[in-house]
Short mmCIF file of the C-alpha atoms (twelve columns), coordinates in Angstrom:
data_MODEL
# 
_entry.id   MODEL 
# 
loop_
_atom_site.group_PDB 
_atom_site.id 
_atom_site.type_symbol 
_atom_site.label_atom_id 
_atom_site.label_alt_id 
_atom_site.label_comp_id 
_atom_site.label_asym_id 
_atom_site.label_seq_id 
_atom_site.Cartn_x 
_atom_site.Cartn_y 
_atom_site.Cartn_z 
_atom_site.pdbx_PDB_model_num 
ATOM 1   C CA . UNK A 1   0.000   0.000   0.000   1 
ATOM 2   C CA . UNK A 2   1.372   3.675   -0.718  1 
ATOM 3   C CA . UNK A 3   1.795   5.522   2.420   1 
ATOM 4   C CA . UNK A 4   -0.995  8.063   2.283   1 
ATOM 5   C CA . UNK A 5   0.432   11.807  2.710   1 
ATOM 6   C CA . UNK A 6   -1.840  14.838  3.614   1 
ATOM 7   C CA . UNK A 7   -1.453  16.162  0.252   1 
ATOM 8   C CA . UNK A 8   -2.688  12.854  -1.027  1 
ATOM 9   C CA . UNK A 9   -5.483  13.009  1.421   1 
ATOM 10  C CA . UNK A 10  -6.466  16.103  0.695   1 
ATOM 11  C CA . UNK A 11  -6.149  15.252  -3.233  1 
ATOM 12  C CA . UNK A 12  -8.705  12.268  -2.471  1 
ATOM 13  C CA . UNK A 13  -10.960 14.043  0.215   1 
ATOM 14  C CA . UNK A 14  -11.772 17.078  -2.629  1 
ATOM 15  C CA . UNK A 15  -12.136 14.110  -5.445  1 
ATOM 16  C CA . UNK A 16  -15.097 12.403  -3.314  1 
ATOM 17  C CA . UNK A 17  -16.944 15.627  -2.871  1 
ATOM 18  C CA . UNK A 18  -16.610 16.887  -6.083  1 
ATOM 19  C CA . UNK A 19  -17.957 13.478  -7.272  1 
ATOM 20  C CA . UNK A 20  -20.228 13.444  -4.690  1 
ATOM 21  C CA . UNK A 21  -21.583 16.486  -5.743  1 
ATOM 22  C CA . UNK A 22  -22.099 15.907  -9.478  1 
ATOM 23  C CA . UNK A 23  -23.645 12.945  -8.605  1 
ATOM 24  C CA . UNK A 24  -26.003 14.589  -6.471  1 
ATOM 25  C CA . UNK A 25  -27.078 17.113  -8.619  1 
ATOM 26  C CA . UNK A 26  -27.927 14.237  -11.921 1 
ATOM 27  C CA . UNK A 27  -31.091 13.338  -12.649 1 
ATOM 28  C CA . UNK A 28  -29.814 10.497  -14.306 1 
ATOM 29  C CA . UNK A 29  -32.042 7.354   -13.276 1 
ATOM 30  C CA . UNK A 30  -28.769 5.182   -12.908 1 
ATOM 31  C CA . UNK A 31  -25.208 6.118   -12.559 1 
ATOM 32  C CA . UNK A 32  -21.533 3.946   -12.488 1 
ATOM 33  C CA . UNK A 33  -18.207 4.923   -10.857 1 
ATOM 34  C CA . UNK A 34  -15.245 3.024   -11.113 1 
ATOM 35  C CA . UNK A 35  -12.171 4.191   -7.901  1 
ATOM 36  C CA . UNK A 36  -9.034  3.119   -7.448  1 
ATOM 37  C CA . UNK A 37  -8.432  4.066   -4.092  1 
ATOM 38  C CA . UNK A 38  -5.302  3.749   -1.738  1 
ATOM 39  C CA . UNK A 39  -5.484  1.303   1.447   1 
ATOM 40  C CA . UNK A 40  -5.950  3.117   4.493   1 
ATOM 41  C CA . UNK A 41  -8.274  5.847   3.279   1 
ATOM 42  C CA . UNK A 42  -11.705 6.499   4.369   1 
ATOM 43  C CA . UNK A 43  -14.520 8.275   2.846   1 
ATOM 44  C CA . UNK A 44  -15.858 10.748  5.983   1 
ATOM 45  C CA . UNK A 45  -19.867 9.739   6.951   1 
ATOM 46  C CA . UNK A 46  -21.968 11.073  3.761   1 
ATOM 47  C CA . UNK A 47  -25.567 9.652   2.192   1 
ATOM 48  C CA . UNK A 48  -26.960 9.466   -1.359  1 
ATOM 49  C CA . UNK A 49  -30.140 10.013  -2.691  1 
ATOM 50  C CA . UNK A 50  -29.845 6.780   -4.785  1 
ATOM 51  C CA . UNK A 51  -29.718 3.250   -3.766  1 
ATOM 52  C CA . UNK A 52  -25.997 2.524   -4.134  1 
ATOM 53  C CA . UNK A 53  -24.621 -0.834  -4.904  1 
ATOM 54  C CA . UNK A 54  -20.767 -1.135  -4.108  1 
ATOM 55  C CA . UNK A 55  -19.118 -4.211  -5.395  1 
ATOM 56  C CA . UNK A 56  -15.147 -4.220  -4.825  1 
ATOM 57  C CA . UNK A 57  -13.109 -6.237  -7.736  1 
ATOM 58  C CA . UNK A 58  -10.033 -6.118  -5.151  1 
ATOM 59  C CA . UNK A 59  -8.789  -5.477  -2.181  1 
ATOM 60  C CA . UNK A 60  -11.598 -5.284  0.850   1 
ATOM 61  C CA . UNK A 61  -13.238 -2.575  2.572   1 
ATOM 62  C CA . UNK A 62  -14.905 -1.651  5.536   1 
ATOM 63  C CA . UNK A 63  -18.866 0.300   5.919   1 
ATOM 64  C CA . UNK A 64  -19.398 1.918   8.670   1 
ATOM 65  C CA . UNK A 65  -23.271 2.509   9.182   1 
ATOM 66  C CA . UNK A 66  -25.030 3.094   12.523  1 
ATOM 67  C CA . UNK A 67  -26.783 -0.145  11.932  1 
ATOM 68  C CA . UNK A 68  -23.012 -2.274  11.950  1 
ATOM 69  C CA . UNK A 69  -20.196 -2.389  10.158  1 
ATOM 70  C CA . UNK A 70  -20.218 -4.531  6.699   1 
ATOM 71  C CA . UNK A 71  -17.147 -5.611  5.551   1 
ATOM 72  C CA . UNK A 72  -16.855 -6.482  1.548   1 
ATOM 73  C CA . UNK A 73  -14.714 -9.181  0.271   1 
ATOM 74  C CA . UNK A 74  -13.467 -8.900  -3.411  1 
ATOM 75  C CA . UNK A 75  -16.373 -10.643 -5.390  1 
ATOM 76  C CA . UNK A 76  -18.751 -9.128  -3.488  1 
ATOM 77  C CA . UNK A 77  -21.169 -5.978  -3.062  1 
ATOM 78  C CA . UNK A 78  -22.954 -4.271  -0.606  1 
ATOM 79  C CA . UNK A 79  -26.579 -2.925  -1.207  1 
ATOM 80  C CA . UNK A 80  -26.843 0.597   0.596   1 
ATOM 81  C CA . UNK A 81  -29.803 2.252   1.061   1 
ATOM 82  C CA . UNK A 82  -30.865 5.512   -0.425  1 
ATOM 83  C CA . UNK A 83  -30.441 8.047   2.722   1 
ATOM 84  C CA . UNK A 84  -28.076 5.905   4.311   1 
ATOM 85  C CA . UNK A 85  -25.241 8.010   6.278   1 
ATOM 86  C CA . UNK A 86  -21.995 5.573   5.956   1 
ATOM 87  C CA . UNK A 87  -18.684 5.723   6.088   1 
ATOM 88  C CA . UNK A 88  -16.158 3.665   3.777   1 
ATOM 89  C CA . UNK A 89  -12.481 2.548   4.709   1 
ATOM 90  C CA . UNK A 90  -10.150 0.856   2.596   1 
ATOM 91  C CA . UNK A 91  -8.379  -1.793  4.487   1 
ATOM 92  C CA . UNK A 92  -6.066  -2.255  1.452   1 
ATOM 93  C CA . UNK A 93  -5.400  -1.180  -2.159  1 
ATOM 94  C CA . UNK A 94  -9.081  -1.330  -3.810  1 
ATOM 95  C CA . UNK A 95  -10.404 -1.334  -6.852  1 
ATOM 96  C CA . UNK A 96  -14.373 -0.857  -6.812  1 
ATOM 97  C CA . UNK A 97  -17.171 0.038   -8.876  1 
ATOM 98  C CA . UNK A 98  -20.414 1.890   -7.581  1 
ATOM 99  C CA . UNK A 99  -23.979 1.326   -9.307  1 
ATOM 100 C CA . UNK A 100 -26.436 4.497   -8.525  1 
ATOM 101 C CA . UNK A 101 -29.994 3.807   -8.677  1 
ATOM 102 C CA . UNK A 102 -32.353 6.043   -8.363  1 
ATOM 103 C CA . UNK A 103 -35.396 3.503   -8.840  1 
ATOM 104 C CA . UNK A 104 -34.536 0.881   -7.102  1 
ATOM 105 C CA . UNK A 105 -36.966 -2.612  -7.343  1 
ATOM 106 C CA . UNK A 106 -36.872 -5.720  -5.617  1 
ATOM 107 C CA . UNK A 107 -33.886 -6.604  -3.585  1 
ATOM 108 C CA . UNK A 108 -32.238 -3.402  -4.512  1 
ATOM 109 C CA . UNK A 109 -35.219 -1.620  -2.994  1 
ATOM 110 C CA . UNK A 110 -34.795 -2.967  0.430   1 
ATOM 111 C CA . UNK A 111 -34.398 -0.344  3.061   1 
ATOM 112 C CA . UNK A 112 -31.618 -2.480  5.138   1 
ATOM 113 C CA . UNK A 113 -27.839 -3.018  3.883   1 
ATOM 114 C CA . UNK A 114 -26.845 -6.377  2.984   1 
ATOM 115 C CA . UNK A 115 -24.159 -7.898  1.398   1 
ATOM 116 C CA . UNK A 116 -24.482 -9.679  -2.072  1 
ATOM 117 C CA . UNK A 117 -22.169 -12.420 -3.946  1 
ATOM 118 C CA . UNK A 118 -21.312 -10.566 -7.364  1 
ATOM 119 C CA . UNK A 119 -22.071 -13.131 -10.570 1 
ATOM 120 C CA . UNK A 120 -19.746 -13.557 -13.003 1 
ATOM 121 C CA . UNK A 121 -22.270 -12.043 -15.334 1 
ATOM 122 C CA . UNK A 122 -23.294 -9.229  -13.068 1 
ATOM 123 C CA . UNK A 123 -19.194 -8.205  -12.642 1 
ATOM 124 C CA . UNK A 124 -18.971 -8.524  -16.930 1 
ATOM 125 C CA . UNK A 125 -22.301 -6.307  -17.034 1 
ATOM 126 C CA . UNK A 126 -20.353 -3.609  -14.484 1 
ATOM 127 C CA . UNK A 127 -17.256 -3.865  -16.631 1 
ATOM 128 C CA . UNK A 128 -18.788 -3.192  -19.810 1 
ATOM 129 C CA . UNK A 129 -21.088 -0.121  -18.416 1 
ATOM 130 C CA . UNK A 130 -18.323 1.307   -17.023 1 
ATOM 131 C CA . UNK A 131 -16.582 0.770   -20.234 1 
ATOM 132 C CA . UNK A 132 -18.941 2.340   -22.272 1 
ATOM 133 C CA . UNK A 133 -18.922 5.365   -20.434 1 
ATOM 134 C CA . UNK A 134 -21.357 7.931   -19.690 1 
ATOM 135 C CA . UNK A 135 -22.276 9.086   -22.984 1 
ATOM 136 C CA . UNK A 136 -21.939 5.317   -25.335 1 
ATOM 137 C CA . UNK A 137 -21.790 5.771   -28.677 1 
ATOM 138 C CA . UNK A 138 -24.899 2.877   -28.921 1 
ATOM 139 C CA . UNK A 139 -27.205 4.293   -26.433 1 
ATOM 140 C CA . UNK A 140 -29.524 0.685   -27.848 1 
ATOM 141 C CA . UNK A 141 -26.880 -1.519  -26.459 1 
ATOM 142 C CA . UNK A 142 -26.200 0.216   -23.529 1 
ATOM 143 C CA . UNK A 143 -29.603 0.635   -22.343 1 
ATOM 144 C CA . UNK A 144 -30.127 -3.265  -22.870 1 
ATOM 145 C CA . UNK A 145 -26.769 -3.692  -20.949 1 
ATOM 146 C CA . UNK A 146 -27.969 -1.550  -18.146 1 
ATOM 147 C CA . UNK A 147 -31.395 -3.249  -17.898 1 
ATOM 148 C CA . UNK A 148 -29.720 -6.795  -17.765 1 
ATOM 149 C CA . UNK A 149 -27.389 -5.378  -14.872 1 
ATOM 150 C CA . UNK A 150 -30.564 -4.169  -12.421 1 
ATOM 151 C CA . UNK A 151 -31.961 -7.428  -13.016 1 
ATOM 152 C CA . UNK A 152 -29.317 -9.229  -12.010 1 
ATOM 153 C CA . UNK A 153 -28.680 -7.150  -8.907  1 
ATOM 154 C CA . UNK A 154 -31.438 -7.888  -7.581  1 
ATOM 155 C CA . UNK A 155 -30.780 -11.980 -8.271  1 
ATOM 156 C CA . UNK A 156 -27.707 -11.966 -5.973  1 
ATOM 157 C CA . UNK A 157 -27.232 -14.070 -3.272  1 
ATOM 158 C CA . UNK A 158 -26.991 -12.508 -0.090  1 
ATOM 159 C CA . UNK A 159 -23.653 -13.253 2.436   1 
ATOM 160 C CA . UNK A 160 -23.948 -13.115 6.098   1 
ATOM 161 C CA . UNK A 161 -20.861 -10.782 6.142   1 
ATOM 162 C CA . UNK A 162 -22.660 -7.485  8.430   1 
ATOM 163 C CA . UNK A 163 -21.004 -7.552  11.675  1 
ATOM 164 C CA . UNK A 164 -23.474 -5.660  14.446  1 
ATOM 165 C CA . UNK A 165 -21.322 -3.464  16.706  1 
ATOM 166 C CA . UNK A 166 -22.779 -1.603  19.323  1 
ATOM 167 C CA . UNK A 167 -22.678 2.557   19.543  1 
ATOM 168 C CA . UNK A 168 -21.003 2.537   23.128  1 
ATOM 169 C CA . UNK A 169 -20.410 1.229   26.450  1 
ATOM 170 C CA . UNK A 170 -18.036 -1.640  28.147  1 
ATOM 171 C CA . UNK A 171 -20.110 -4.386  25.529  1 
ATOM 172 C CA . UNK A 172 -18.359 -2.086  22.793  1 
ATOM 173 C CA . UNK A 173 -14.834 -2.099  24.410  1 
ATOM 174 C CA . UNK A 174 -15.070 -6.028  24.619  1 
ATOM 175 C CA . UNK A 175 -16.073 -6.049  20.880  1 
ATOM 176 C CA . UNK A 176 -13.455 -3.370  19.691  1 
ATOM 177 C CA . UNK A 177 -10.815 -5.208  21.594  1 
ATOM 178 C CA . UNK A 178 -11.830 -8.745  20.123  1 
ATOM 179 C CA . UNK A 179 -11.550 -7.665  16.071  1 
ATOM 180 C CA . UNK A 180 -8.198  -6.416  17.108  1 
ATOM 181 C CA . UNK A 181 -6.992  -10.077 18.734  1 
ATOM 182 C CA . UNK A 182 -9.969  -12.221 17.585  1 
ATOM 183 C CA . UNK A 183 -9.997  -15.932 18.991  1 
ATOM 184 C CA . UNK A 184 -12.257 -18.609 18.110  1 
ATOM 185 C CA . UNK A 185 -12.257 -20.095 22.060  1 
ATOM 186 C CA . UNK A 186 -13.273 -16.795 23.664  1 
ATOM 187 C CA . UNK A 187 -16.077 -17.852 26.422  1 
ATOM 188 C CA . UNK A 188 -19.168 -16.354 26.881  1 
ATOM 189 C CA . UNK A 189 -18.642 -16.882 30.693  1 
ATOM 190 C CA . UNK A 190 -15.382 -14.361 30.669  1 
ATOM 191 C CA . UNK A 191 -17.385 -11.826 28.856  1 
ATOM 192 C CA . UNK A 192 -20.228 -12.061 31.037  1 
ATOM 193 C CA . UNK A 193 -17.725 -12.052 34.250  1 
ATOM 194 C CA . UNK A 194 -16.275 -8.545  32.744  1 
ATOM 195 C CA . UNK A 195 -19.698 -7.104  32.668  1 
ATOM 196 C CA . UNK A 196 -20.854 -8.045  35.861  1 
ATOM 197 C CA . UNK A 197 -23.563 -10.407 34.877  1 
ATOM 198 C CA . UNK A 198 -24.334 -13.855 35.299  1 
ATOM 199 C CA . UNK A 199 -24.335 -15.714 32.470  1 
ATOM 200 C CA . UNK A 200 -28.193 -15.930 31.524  1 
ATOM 201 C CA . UNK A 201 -28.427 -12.232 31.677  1 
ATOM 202 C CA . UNK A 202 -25.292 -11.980 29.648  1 
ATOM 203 C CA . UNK A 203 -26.903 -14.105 26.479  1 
ATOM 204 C CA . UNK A 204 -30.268 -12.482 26.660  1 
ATOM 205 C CA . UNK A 205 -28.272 -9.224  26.195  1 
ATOM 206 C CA . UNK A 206 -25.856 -9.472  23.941  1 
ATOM 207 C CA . UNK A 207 -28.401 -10.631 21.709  1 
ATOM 208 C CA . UNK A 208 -30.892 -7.557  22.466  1 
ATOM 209 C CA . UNK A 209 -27.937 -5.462  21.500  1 
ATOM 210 C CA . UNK A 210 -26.282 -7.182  18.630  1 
ATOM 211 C CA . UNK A 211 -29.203 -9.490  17.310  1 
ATOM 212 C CA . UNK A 212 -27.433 -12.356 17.071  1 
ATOM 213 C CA . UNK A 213 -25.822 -14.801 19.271  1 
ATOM 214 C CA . UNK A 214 -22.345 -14.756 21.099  1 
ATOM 215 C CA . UNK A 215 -21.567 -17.527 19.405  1 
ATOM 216 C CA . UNK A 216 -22.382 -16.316 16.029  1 
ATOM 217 C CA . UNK A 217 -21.365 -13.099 16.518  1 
ATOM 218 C CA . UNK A 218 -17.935 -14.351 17.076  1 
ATOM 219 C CA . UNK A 219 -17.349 -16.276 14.578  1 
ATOM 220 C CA . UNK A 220 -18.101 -13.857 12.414  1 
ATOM 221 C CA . UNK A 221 -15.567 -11.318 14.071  1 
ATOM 222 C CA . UNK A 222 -13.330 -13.979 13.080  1 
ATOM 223 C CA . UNK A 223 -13.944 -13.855 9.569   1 
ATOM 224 C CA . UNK A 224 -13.105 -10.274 9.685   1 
ATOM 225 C CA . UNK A 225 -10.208 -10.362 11.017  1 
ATOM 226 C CA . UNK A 226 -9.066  -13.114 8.335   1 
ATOM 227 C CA . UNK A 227 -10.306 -11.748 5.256   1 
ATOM 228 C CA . UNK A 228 -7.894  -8.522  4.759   1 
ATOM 229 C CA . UNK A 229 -4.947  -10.805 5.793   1 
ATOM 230 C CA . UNK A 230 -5.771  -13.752 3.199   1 
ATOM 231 C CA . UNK A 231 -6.746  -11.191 0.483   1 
ATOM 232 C CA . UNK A 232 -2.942  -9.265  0.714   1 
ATOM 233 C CA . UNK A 233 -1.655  -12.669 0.123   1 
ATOM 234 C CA . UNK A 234 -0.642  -14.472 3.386   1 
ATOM 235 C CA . UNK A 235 -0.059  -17.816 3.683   1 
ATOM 236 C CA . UNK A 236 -3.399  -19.420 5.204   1 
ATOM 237 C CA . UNK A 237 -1.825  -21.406 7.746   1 
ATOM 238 C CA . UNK A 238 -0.581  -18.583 9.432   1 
ATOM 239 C CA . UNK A 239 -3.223  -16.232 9.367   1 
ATOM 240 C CA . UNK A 240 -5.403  -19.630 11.075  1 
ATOM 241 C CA . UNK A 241 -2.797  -19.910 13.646  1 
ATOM 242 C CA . UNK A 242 -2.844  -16.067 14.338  1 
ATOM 243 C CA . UNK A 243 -6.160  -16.275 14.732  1 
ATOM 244 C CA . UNK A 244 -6.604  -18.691 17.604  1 
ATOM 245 C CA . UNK A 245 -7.569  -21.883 15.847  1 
ATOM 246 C CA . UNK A 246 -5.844  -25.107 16.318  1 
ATOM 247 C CA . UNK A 247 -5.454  -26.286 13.018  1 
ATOM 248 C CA . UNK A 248 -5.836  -25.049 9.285   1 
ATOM 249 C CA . UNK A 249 -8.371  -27.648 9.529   1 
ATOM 250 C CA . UNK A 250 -10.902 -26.108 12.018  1 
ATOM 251 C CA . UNK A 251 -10.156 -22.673 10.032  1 
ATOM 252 C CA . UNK A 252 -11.141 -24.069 7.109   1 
ATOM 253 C CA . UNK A 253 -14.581 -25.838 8.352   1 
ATOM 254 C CA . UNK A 254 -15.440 -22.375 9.481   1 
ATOM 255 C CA . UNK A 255 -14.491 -20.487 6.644   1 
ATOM 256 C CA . UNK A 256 -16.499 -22.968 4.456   1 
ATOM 257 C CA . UNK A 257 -19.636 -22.528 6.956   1 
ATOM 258 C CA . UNK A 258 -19.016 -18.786 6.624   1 
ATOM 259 C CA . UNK A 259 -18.177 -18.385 2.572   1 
ATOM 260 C CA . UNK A 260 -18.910 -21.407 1.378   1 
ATOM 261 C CA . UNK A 261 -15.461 -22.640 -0.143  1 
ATOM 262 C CA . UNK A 262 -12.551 -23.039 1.530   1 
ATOM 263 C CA . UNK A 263 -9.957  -20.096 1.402   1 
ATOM 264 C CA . UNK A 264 -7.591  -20.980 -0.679  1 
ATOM 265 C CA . UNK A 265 -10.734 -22.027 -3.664  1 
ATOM 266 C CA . UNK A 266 -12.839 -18.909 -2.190  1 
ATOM 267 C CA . UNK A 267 -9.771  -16.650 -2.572  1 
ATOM 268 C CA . UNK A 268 -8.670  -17.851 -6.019  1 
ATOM 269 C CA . UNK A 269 -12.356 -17.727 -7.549  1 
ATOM 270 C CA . UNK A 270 -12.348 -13.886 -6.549  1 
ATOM 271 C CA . UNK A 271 -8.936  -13.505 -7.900  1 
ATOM 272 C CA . UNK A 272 -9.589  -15.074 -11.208 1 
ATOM 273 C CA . UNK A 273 -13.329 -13.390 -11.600 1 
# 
């Protein structure tokens, strides 16, 4: 990753608001952006008055939303709601493309975020509307390529990759600390014992707060923590071993439960998309 200056900050902080803005101000039904954008740079809390669908070709990036955090995988999307304050932060070097719409139906309608698996023929569909540009020369063909693409958007399997994360408080110290040293054995009893609560009163509430389970809620911190570390490249074994498990083994079973391939087939099919 390049190290990020201020003057390159500043060069990409007035580059999203002027695109922001022009975006903003078209009353074009649908719109495409392609960024390549530096790891370690995030887009400051802003909304859209489109539905925005944000699919990342490489690298793997981070929404921030005060309904949880979303992280995005290459060869995958996440469906943002029109109105939507988020943030965006580039855990690496990324290369993504942003659909705009302005009508949104079906699945791309839906007034919650989720995170989609991107089709080989949806990611070909992006690539050739970006390709065409904003004024194609056959405005036939691109209109058919453009009505294809919704329709396919809202065909795409969701992923289970939103990871609640709540606003405040010691539950949101525990959480912050686990992403930064996740581990697979963490106990629901220690957690409970750092909040003061037996462990009953401990389950009911994490999942009033998070909506999920412990349980499920961790192993899905997990997952984040692996995903920018296998997608720069390193080796699986370690990041498994840094991660708590015992074996590539038991990463893998859980990576397959989670993605449903194995890292090294998961990682490869992204690559070679």
């Amino acid at each position: 990753m390049e190290k990020l200056t201020q003057e390159r900050l500043r060069a990409l902080d007035d580059d999203h608001i002027r695109t922001h803005s022009q975006m903003e101000q078209s009353n074009e039904d649908v719109l495409i952006r392609s960024s390549e954008i530096p790891g370690g740079y995030v887009v400051p809390p802003h909304r859209h008055r489109r539905t925005q669908f944000l699919c990342v070709f490489a690298g793997v990036v981070l929404v921030g939303t005060e309904r949880g955090r979303w992280m995005i995988p290459p060869g995958h999307a996440l469906l943002i709601p029109r109105g939507l304050e988020h943030s965006v932060e580039m855990y690496s070097d990324v290369s993504m493309r942003s659909v705009y719409i302005y009508s949104p139906e079906g699945l791309a309608a839906s007034l919650e975020p989720a995170v989609l698996e991107v089709t080989d023929l949806a990611r070909q569909l992006i690539t050739e509307a970006v390709r065409q540009g904003p004024v194609p020369e056959e405005r036939g063909r691109a209109e058919l390529v453009m009505a294809l693409l919704l329709d396919e958007i809202g065909r795409l399997p969701e992923r289970r990759l939103g990871l609640p994360f709540p606003a405040s408080g010691r539950l949101a110290e525990l959480c912050r600390d686990f992403v930064e040293q996740p581990s697979p054995t963490a106990k629901i009893d220690d957690w409970a014992r750092h909040l003061n609560m037996s462990r009953r009163t401990f389950t009911r509430f994490f999942r009033e707060e998070m909506g999920v389970s412990f349980v499920t809620w961790r192993q899905q911190a997990c997952l984040f923590a692996c995903l920018p570390r296998l997608a720069a490249g390193e080796p699986v074994t370690r990041v498994a071993l840094d991660t708590g498990y015992e074996s590539v083994p038991a990463f893998t079973t859980m990576f397959k439960r989670m993605l449903g391939a194995s890292p090294r087939a998961y990682l490869t099919s992204r690559a070679a998309a």
